[in-house]
Tab-separated table of C-alpha atoms and ligand atoms in Angstrom:
chain	number	residue	atom	x	y	z
A	30	UNK	CA	-14.822	1.255	18.486
A	31	UNK	CA	-17.552	-0.922	19.549
A	32	UNK	CA	-18.292	-3.903	17.323
A	33	UNK	CA	-21.408	-3.199	15.018
A	34	UNK	CA	-20.656	0.647	15.131
A	35	UNK	CA	-20.061	1.933	11.608
A	36	UNK	CA	-16.721	3.288	10.410
A	37	UNK	CA	-17.965	4.422	6.779
A	38	UNK	CA	-18.089	8.115	6.230
A	39	UNK	CA	-20.142	8.915	3.001
A	40	UNK	CA	-18.152	9.709	-0.563
A	41	UNK	CA	-18.660	13.511	-1.161
A	42	UNK	CA	-17.585	14.905	-4.278
A	43	UNK	CA	-18.098	18.526	-3.188
A	44	UNK	CA	-15.359	18.533	-0.667
A	45	UNK	CA	-12.436	20.914	-1.198
A	46	UNK	CA	-9.863	18.132	-1.288
A	47	UNK	CA	-10.724	14.867	-2.736
A	48	UNK	CA	-8.902	11.585	-1.653
A	49	UNK	CA	-9.990	8.011	-2.861
A	50	UNK	CA	-8.005	5.057	-4.384
A	51	UNK	CA	-8.057	6.688	-7.803
A	52	UNK	CA	-8.117	10.281	-7.530
A	53	UNK	CA	-6.416	12.834	-5.491
A	54	UNK	CA	-7.257	16.432	-6.068
A	55	UNK	CA	-7.019	19.785	-3.644
A	56	UNK	CA	-8.096	23.065	-4.812
A	57	UNK	CA	-5.500	24.583	-2.423
A	58	UNK	CA	-2.145	25.875	-3.500
A	59	UNK	CA	-0.603	24.266	-0.589
A	60	UNK	CA	-2.036	20.908	-1.373
A	61	UNK	CA	-4.114	18.324	0.686
A	62	UNK	CA	-4.973	19.490	4.287
A	63	UNK	CA	-4.289	16.120	5.958
A	64	UNK	CA	-5.394	17.095	9.278
A	65	UNK	CA	-8.956	17.528	7.719
A	66	UNK	CA	-8.348	14.463	6.077
A	67	UNK	CA	-7.764	12.667	9.401
A	68	UNK	CA	-11.120	13.851	10.715
A	69	UNK	CA	-13.034	13.252	7.454
A	70	UNK	CA	-11.632	9.710	7.482
A	71	UNK	CA	-12.202	9.011	11.301
A	72	UNK	CA	-8.280	7.947	11.725
A	73	UNK	CA	-5.944	9.069	14.421
A	74	UNK	CA	-2.998	11.353	14.163
A	75	UNK	CA	0.564	9.849	14.819
A	76	UNK	CA	1.750	12.210	17.777
A	77	UNK	CA	5.197	12.208	19.598
A	78	UNK	CA	4.023	9.713	22.275
A	79	UNK	CA	3.515	6.908	19.492
A	80	UNK	CA	6.898	7.566	17.973
A	81	UNK	CA	8.630	7.507	21.196
A	82	UNK	CA	6.696	4.385	22.224
A	83	UNK	CA	7.841	2.548	18.959
A	84	UNK	CA	11.511	3.740	19.655
A	85	UNK	CA	11.004	2.271	23.676
A	86	UNK	CA	9.854	-0.837	22.589
A	87	UNK	CA	12.098	-1.608	19.630
A	88	UNK	CA	15.143	-0.162	20.905
A	89	UNK	CA	15.434	1.400	17.754
A	90	UNK	CA	15.444	5.099	16.366
A	91	UNK	CA	12.037	5.379	14.573
A	92	UNK	CA	12.180	5.658	10.745
A	93	UNK	CA	12.803	9.124	9.314
A	94	UNK	CA	9.462	8.764	7.322
A	95	UNK	CA	7.851	8.455	10.879
A	96	UNK	CA	9.707	11.327	12.452
A	97	UNK	CA	9.149	13.545	9.756
A	98	UNK	CA	5.415	13.034	9.453
A	99	UNK	CA	5.311	11.470	6.193
A	100	UNK	CA	3.476	8.784	7.863
A	101	UNK	CA	1.047	10.617	9.816
A	102	UNK	CA	-1.953	8.944	10.666
A	103	UNK	CA	-3.077	5.503	11.748
A	104	UNK	CA	-5.703	3.159	13.093
A	105	UNK	CA	-5.083	0.774	16.076
A	106	UNK	CA	-1.248	1.195	16.147
A	107	UNK	CA	-1.253	0.914	19.991
A	108	UNK	CA	-2.938	-2.579	19.546
A	109	UNK	CA	-0.111	-3.546	17.168
A	110	UNK	CA	2.346	-2.302	19.778
A	111	UNK	CA	0.702	-4.288	22.627
A	112	UNK	CA	1.026	-7.271	20.610
A	113	UNK	CA	4.787	-6.963	20.113
A	114	UNK	CA	5.335	-5.897	23.844
A	115	UNK	CA	3.486	-9.286	24.792
A	116	UNK	CA	5.518	-11.284	22.031
A	117	UNK	CA	2.327	-11.682	20.160
A	118	UNK	CA	2.456	-12.382	16.382
A	119	UNK	CA	1.067	-10.126	13.595
A	120	UNK	CA	1.839	-9.756	10.050
A	121	UNK	CA	2.126	-6.746	7.411
A	122	UNK	CA	-0.071	-6.534	4.554
A	123	UNK	CA	0.750	-3.998	1.649
A	124	UNK	CA	0.213	-3.966	-2.058
A	125	UNK	CA	0.516	-2.389	-5.584
A	126	UNK	CA	-1.888	-2.081	-8.558
A	127	UNK	CA	0.219	-2.909	-11.498
A	128	UNK	CA	-0.982	-0.349	-14.111
A	129	UNK	CA	2.401	0.271	-15.668
A	130	UNK	CA	5.783	-1.455	-16.386
A	131	UNK	CA	7.557	0.212	-13.513
A	132	UNK	CA	6.398	1.617	-10.339
A	133	UNK	CA	7.100	5.399	-9.506
A	134	UNK	CA	9.009	7.194	-6.829
A	135	UNK	CA	5.650	7.824	-4.723
A	136	UNK	CA	5.196	4.033	-4.475
A	137	UNK	CA	8.862	3.907	-2.927
A	138	UNK	CA	7.195	5.686	0.343
A	139	UNK	CA	4.956	2.560	1.674
A	140	UNK	CA	7.309	-0.087	0.251
A	141	UNK	CA	10.477	1.532	2.063
A	142	UNK	CA	8.555	2.116	4.935
A	143	UNK	CA	6.984	-1.618	4.930
A	144	UNK	CA	10.799	-2.878	4.887
A	145	UNK	CA	11.859	-1.148	7.845
A	146	UNK	CA	8.675	-2.426	9.751
A	147	UNK	CA	9.370	-5.776	8.797
A	148	UNK	CA	13.037	-5.634	9.984
A	149	UNK	CA	12.271	-3.761	13.196
A	150	UNK	CA	9.281	-5.940	14.329
A	151	UNK	CA	10.760	-9.225	12.592
A	152	UNK	CA	7.243	-9.802	10.887
A	153	UNK	CA	6.038	-11.663	8.014
A	154	UNK	CA	4.919	-9.732	4.984
A	155	UNK	CA	2.473	-10.348	2.350
A	156	UNK	CA	2.270	-8.248	-1.013
A	157	UNK	CA	-0.915	-8.120	-3.194
A	158	UNK	CA	-0.484	-7.308	-6.575
A	159	UNK	CA	-3.888	-6.388	-7.796
A	160	UNK	CA	-3.602	-7.180	-11.607
A	161	UNK	CA	-7.381	-7.825	-11.579
A	162	UNK	CA	-8.187	-4.502	-10.381
A	163	UNK	CA	-5.938	-2.757	-12.956
A	164	UNK	CA	-7.456	-4.728	-15.615
A	165	UNK	CA	-11.038	-4.047	-14.645
A	166	UNK	CA	-10.202	-0.265	-14.360
A	167	UNK	CA	-7.729	0.459	-17.072
A	168	UNK	CA	-7.521	-0.038	-20.819
A	169	UNK	CA	-5.200	-2.839	-20.525
A	170	UNK	CA	-5.609	-6.789	-21.198
A	171	UNK	CA	-5.856	-9.129	-18.795
A	172	UNK	CA	-2.529	-10.822	-19.976
A	173	UNK	CA	-0.837	-7.430	-19.926
A	174	UNK	CA	-2.205	-6.725	-16.315
A	175	UNK	CA	-0.684	-10.039	-15.031
A	176	UNK	CA	2.583	-9.461	-16.710
A	177	UNK	CA	2.853	-5.720	-15.078
A	178	UNK	CA	2.425	-7.541	-11.858
A	179	UNK	CA	5.465	-9.630	-12.535
A	180	UNK	CA	7.248	-6.630	-13.616
A	181	UNK	CA	6.272	-4.688	-10.636
A	182	UNK	CA	7.586	-7.629	-8.316
A	183	UNK	CA	11.077	-6.866	-9.397
A	184	UNK	CA	10.912	-3.357	-8.244
A	185	UNK	CA	9.615	-4.865	-5.051
A	186	UNK	CA	12.069	-7.201	-4.791
A	187	UNK	CA	14.800	-5.013	-5.582
A	188	UNK	CA	14.278	-3.094	-2.468
A	189	UNK	CA	15.696	-6.021	-0.718
A	190	UNK	CA	12.676	-7.654	1.189
A	191	UNK	CA	13.769	-10.883	3.164
A	192	UNK	CA	12.733	-13.765	0.849
A	193	UNK	CA	12.218	-16.118	4.025
A	194	UNK	CA	9.582	-13.744	5.242
A	195	UNK	CA	7.795	-12.330	2.057
A	196	UNK	CA	5.161	-13.308	-0.031
A	197	UNK	CA	4.313	-11.472	-3.139
A	198	UNK	CA	0.984	-12.740	-4.969
A	199	UNK	CA	-1.075	-11.806	-8.154
A	200	UNK	CA	-4.849	-11.937	-7.493
A	201	UNK	CA	-5.227	-13.646	-10.871
A	202	UNK	CA	-2.819	-16.396	-9.957
A	203	UNK	CA	-3.435	-16.502	-6.131
A	204	UNK	CA	-7.372	-16.964	-6.249
A	205	UNK	CA	-7.117	-19.991	-8.615
A	206	UNK	CA	-4.871	-21.775	-6.312
A	207	UNK	CA	-6.094	-20.947	-2.794
A	208	UNK	CA	-9.676	-21.669	-2.055
A	209	UNK	CA	-9.341	-20.005	1.664
A	210	UNK	CA	-8.523	-16.708	-0.022
A	211	UNK	CA	-11.623	-16.781	-2.324
A	212	UNK	CA	-13.962	-17.959	0.644
A	213	UNK	CA	-13.109	-15.030	2.500
A	214	UNK	CA	-13.558	-13.092	-0.643
A	215	UNK	CA	-17.165	-14.335	-0.880
A	216	UNK	CA	-17.624	-13.666	2.655
A	217	UNK	CA	-16.994	-10.098	2.490
A	218	UNK	CA	-18.921	-9.895	-0.612
A	219	UNK	CA	-22.103	-11.389	1.159
A	220	UNK	CA	-21.468	-8.878	4.026
A	221	UNK	CA	-21.121	-5.571	2.002
A	222	UNK	CA	-24.223	-3.924	0.301
A	223	UNK	CA	-23.879	-2.106	-3.283
A	224	UNK	CA	-25.364	1.099	-1.082
A	225	UNK	CA	-22.483	0.769	1.332
A	226	UNK	CA	-19.514	0.155	-1.458
A	227	UNK	CA	-21.494	3.430	-3.349
A	228	UNK	CA	-21.023	5.221	-0.258
A	229	UNK	CA	-17.540	4.710	0.532
A	230	UNK	CA	-16.088	4.405	-3.044
A	231	UNK	CA	-18.719	6.533	-5.268
A	232	UNK	CA	-19.578	3.904	-7.289
A	233	UNK	CA	-22.775	4.209	-9.477
A	234	UNK	CA	-25.142	1.993	-11.582
A	235	UNK	CA	-23.048	2.632	-14.817
A	236	UNK	CA	-19.858	1.219	-12.915
A	237	UNK	CA	-19.149	-2.590	-13.906
A	238	UNK	CA	-19.686	-5.227	-11.486
A	239	UNK	CA	-16.140	-6.084	-11.580
A	240	UNK	CA	-15.248	-2.580	-9.915
A	241	UNK	CA	-18.404	-3.025	-7.500
A	242	UNK	CA	-17.007	-6.284	-6.210
A	243	UNK	CA	-13.507	-5.674	-6.267
A	244	UNK	CA	-13.089	-4.078	-2.626
A	245	UNK	CA	-13.695	-7.499	-1.486
A	246	UNK	CA	-10.400	-8.799	-3.133
A	247	UNK	CA	-8.310	-6.103	-1.444
A	248	UNK	CA	-9.979	-6.663	1.870
A	249	UNK	CA	-9.450	-10.531	1.928
A	250	UNK	CA	-5.497	-10.443	2.495
A	251	UNK	CA	-6.212	-8.618	5.996
A	252	UNK	CA	-7.280	-12.007	7.455
A	253	UNK	CA	-4.624	-14.396	8.094
A	254	UNK	CA	-7.026	-17.377	7.196
A	255	UNK	CA	-6.373	-16.193	3.332
A	256	UNK	CA	-3.042	-17.762	3.776
A	257	UNK	CA	-2.965	-21.125	5.210
A	258	UNK	CA	0.178	-22.293	3.682
A	259	UNK	CA	2.010	-19.051	5.085
A	260	UNK	CA	0.852	-18.997	8.521
A	261	UNK	CA	0.558	-22.795	9.402
A	262	UNK	CA	-3.328	-22.288	8.961
A	263	UNK	CA	-3.626	-19.981	12.128
A	264	UNK	CA	-6.895	-17.891	11.322
A	265	UNK	CA	-6.534	-15.197	13.842
A	266	UNK	CA	-3.152	-13.322	13.395
A	267	UNK	CA	-3.647	-9.575	13.247
A	268	UNK	CA	-2.403	-7.626	10.681
A	269	UNK	CA	-0.952	-4.256	10.184
A	270	UNK	CA	-1.379	-2.439	6.857
A	271	UNK	CA	1.248	0.404	5.690
A	272	UNK	CA	-0.159	2.368	2.516
A	273	UNK	CA	-0.852	5.968	1.720
A	274	UNK	CA	-3.810	7.307	2.799
A	275	UNK	CA	-5.628	6.841	-0.769
A	276	UNK	CA	-6.161	3.175	0.003
A	277	UNK	CA	-8.010	3.663	3.657
A	278	UNK	CA	-11.431	3.475	2.222
A	279	UNK	CA	-11.071	-0.275	1.433
A	280	UNK	CA	-9.649	-0.822	5.076
A	281	UNK	CA	-12.608	1.105	6.686
A	282	UNK	CA	-14.923	-1.110	4.819
A	283	UNK	CA	-12.621	-4.124	5.803
A	284	UNK	CA	-12.820	-3.285	9.595
A	285	UNK	CA	-16.474	-2.839	9.686
A	286	UNK	CA	-16.923	-6.258	8.571
A	287	UNK	CA	-13.936	-7.898	10.226
A	288	UNK	CA	-15.622	-9.048	13.114
A	289	UNK	CA	-18.846	-10.412	11.552
A	290	UNK	CA	-16.676	-12.927	9.408
A	291	UNK	CA	-14.693	-14.003	12.392
A	292	UNK	CA	-11.767	-12.142	11.422
A	293	UNK	CA	-9.830	-9.317	13.230
A	294	UNK	CA	-9.975	-5.673	12.338
A	295	UNK	CA	-6.599	-4.708	10.636
A	296	UNK	CA	-4.587	-2.050	11.915
A	297	UNK	CA	-3.242	0.544	9.322
A	298	UNK	CA	-0.671	3.251	8.962
A	299	UNK	CA	-1.181	6.062	6.436
A	300	UNK	CA	1.326	8.144	4.511
A	301	UNK	CA	1.007	11.460	2.521
A	302	UNK	CA	1.323	11.725	-0.788
A	303	UNK	CA	4.497	12.418	-2.871
A	304	UNK	CA	3.047	15.072	-5.152
A	305	UNK	CA	2.876	14.914	-9.082
A	306	UNK	CA	5.748	16.744	-10.677
A	307	UNK	CA	3.304	19.263	-11.882
A	308	UNK	CA	2.392	20.362	-8.489
A	309	UNK	CA	1.211	19.422	-4.832
A	310	UNK	CA	-2.403	19.430	-5.980
A	311	UNK	CA	-2.428	15.845	-6.672
A	312	UNK	CA	-0.476	12.927	-6.138
A	313	UNK	CA	2.381	11.467	-8.544
A	314	UNK	CA	0.632	8.563	-10.593
A	315	UNK	CA	1.443	6.042	-13.014
A	316	UNK	CA	-1.489	7.164	-15.217
A	317	UNK	CA	0.484	10.302	-16.316
A	318	UNK	CA	4.084	9.447	-17.333
A	319	UNK	CA	4.778	13.197	-17.301
A	320	UNK	CA	3.649	13.526	-13.774
A	321	UNK	CA	5.979	10.739	-12.538
A	322	UNK	CA	9.360	9.589	-11.998
A	323	UNK	CA	9.531	5.919	-12.670
A	324	UNK	CA	11.823	3.438	-10.965
A	325	UNK	CA	13.084	2.492	-14.654
A	326	UNK	CA	13.658	6.226	-15.645
A	327	UNK	CA	17.323	6.981	-17.162
A	328	UNK	CA	19.283	9.707	-15.700
A	329	UNK	CA	18.303	11.880	-18.838
A	330	UNK	CA	14.692	11.452	-18.388
A	331	UNK	CA	14.927	12.220	-14.532
A	332	UNK	CA	16.830	15.648	-15.808
A	333	UNK	CA	14.211	16.447	-18.707
A	334	UNK	CA	11.044	15.725	-16.437
A	335	UNK	CA	12.253	17.568	-13.553
A	336	UNK	CA	13.301	20.477	-15.710
A	337	UNK	CA	9.868	20.729	-17.880
A	338	UNK	CA	7.851	20.534	-14.353
A	339	UNK	CA	10.417	22.490	-11.795
A	340	UNK	CA	7.816	22.517	-8.815
A	341	UNK	CA	9.836	20.174	-6.751
A	342	UNK	CA	12.284	22.857	-5.999
A	343	UNK	CA	13.272	26.425	-7.083
A	344	UNK	CA	16.054	26.703	-9.699
A	345	UNK	CA	19.158	26.617	-7.325
A	346	UNK	CA	18.172	23.570	-5.875
A	347	UNK	CA	17.192	21.835	-9.092
A	348	UNK	CA	20.624	20.506	-9.648
A	349	UNK	CA	20.921	18.988	-6.087
A	350	UNK	CA	17.532	17.385	-6.340
A	351	UNK	CA	18.174	15.879	-10.021
A	352	UNK	CA	21.532	14.416	-8.750
A	353	UNK	CA	19.898	13.098	-5.652
A	354	UNK	CA	17.043	11.344	-7.805
A	355	UNK	CA	19.592	10.212	-10.176
A	356	UNK	CA	21.487	8.580	-7.500
A	357	UNK	CA	18.460	6.888	-5.577
A	358	UNK	CA	16.886	5.873	-9.137
A	359	UNK	CA	20.120	4.609	-10.468
A	360	UNK	CA	20.918	2.461	-7.622
A	361	UNK	CA	17.467	1.034	-7.723
A	362	UNK	CA	17.929	0.338	-11.535
A	363	UNK	CA	20.944	-1.612	-10.724
A	364	UNK	CA	19.294	-3.691	-7.914
A	365	UNK	CA	16.074	-4.264	-10.446
A	366	UNK	CA	18.489	-5.607	-12.965
A	367	UNK	CA	19.834	-8.359	-10.747
A	368	UNK	CA	16.278	-9.702	-9.956
A	369	UNK	CA	15.813	-12.656	-12.150
A	370	UNK	CA	12.711	-14.534	-13.062
A	371	UNK	CA	13.475	-17.497	-10.830
A	372	UNK	CA	13.695	-14.716	-8.033
A	373	UNK	CA	10.223	-13.549	-8.808
A	374	UNK	CA	9.013	-17.079	-8.674
A	375	UNK	CA	10.565	-17.804	-5.269
A	376	UNK	CA	8.941	-14.618	-3.820
A	377	UNK	CA	5.529	-15.680	-5.519
A	378	UNK	CA	5.571	-19.340	-4.323
A	379	UNK	CA	3.327	-19.566	-1.037
A	380	UNK	CA	5.373	-21.414	1.455
A	381	UNK	CA	5.839	-21.183	5.449
A	382	UNK	CA	6.986	-17.709	6.181
A	383	UNK	CA	9.690	-17.539	8.947
A	384	UNK	CA	9.218	-15.256	12.004
A	385	UNK	CA	10.332	-15.648	15.507
A	386	UNK	CA	6.807	-14.964	17.042
A	387	UNK	CA	4.491	-16.894	14.505
A	388	UNK	CA	5.093	-20.433	15.920
B	422	TYM	P1	-1.076	1.799	-5.751
B	422	TYM	O1	-0.470	0.734	-7.276
B	422	TYM	O2	-1.927	2.599	-6.403
B	422	TYM	O3	-0.151	2.169	-5.210
B	422	TYM	C1	0.875	1.386	-4.201
B	422	TYM	C2	1.269	2.009	-2.949
B	422	TYM	O4	1.857	3.320	-2.961
B	422	TYM	C3	0.695	4.082	-2.568
B	422	TYM	N1	1.216	5.364	-3.318
B	422	TYM	C4	1.753	6.500	-3.014
B	422	TYM	N2	2.281	6.814	-2.032
B	422	TYM	C5	2.680	8.064	-1.814
B	422	TYM	N3	2.935	8.887	-2.934
B	422	TYM	C6	2.187	8.711	-4.145
B	422	TYM	N4	2.168	9.623	-4.939
B	422	TYM	C7	1.553	7.506	-3.915
B	422	TYM	N5	0.825	6.948	-5.070
B	422	TYM	C8	0.399	5.658	-4.390
B	422	TYM	C9	-0.340	3.861	-2.403
B	422	TYM	O5	-1.285	4.185	-1.340
B	422	TYM	C10	-0.182	2.159	-2.068
B	422	TYM	O6	0.172	1.955	-0.966
B	422	TYM	N6	-5.300	-0.955	-4.859
B	422	TYM	C11	-3.984	-0.815	-4.740
B	422	TYM	C12	-2.976	-2.066	-4.345
B	422	TYM	C13	-3.212	-2.828	-2.920
B	422	TYM	C14	-2.742	-2.239	-1.861
B	422	TYM	C15	-3.073	-3.162	-0.897
B	422	TYM	C16	-1.828	-0.904	-1.251
B	422	TYM	C17	-3.879	-3.751	-2.948
B	422	TYM	N7	-3.684	-4.345	-1.546
B	422	TYM	C18	-2.849	-2.856	0.581
B	422	TYM	C19	-1.578	-0.851	-0.076
B	422	TYM	C20	-2.234	-1.902	0.835
B	422	TYM	C21	-3.011	0.248	-5.436
B	422	TYM	O7	-3.636	0.250	-6.616
B	422	TYM	O8	-2.023	0.632	-5.215
């Protein structure tokens, strides 16, 4: 895409499938049509050539989430692979909106894949916890949102991210400790008009100014200059963002302003959604406890929820599925119980991140 060309398709509530960061809805019995979404969002489909290229460059079999098409769409992945080939640095950026005590099964998808990317490419990773976003959108206090950020950090740490290469931050805390992060937020806020965020996110005049200005806060970690203590003040390290495709509107906006503020357009790799327990017409979401299997659910809760809904599989498969979920979540519960407050503090302290290609 040439600089100055816009990447911002308009929000339309009349389309059959609806996907934005807060709502996912399909009228079709088979769920979201992801090919149509690629066309609508203007991203690119991940094809076999890209997967083979990743395997050839890394000398490693591609992750099954990639081989099975769960990660199905991208922006500028070829550029990231060229950097890797030329031994140039890049970093990973992903995040979580801490709206509840624990994360759910769907959230595991981007985080498991991010861990694989970090290990395969040996790159640093920043993880944004948008406690500010969840306070602004949800009926929780700002203190609760910040506490959930720390609780959710335990789920993330339990997945085994390398402490020497990973920085997890709460917006509320990091904004007040890093002027460079806030400077980038201001730059994005100055470059994006109300009319643009209205077009991208569907905001209207009744939305709070907190909501309207928030996208700049999710955009800012895409620029390495937001992390002077992590990247030895290098301002132009490109970034790759793994996420489900609901987060793409933020990064379309970010890519549109990146060059104007002296940054590099972030690359993005998108996954499909783990569906809600009730059916494929929406995504698993923390705002509906009955639609989701949380990473803190007990074996009994997993069984009850699965039987109550029974859409994940037909009856014969249900027992197999319940046992599998109990095994995965049970292991996660054990790992999470080992994460101490001190460990959370270590991951959340800004420090130099190790990486063989960031010098
Ligand atoms: P949040 O907390 O809604 O979701 C965290 C991550 O999980 C993905 N996700 C899902 N993936 C598969 N199936 C699902 N059912 C499902 N539900 C959610 C999301 O796409 C996301 O990758 N505003 C963001 C937090 C954030 C962020 C980021 C996310 C800040 N910076 C950078 C990704 C990348 C949020 O509320 O995510």
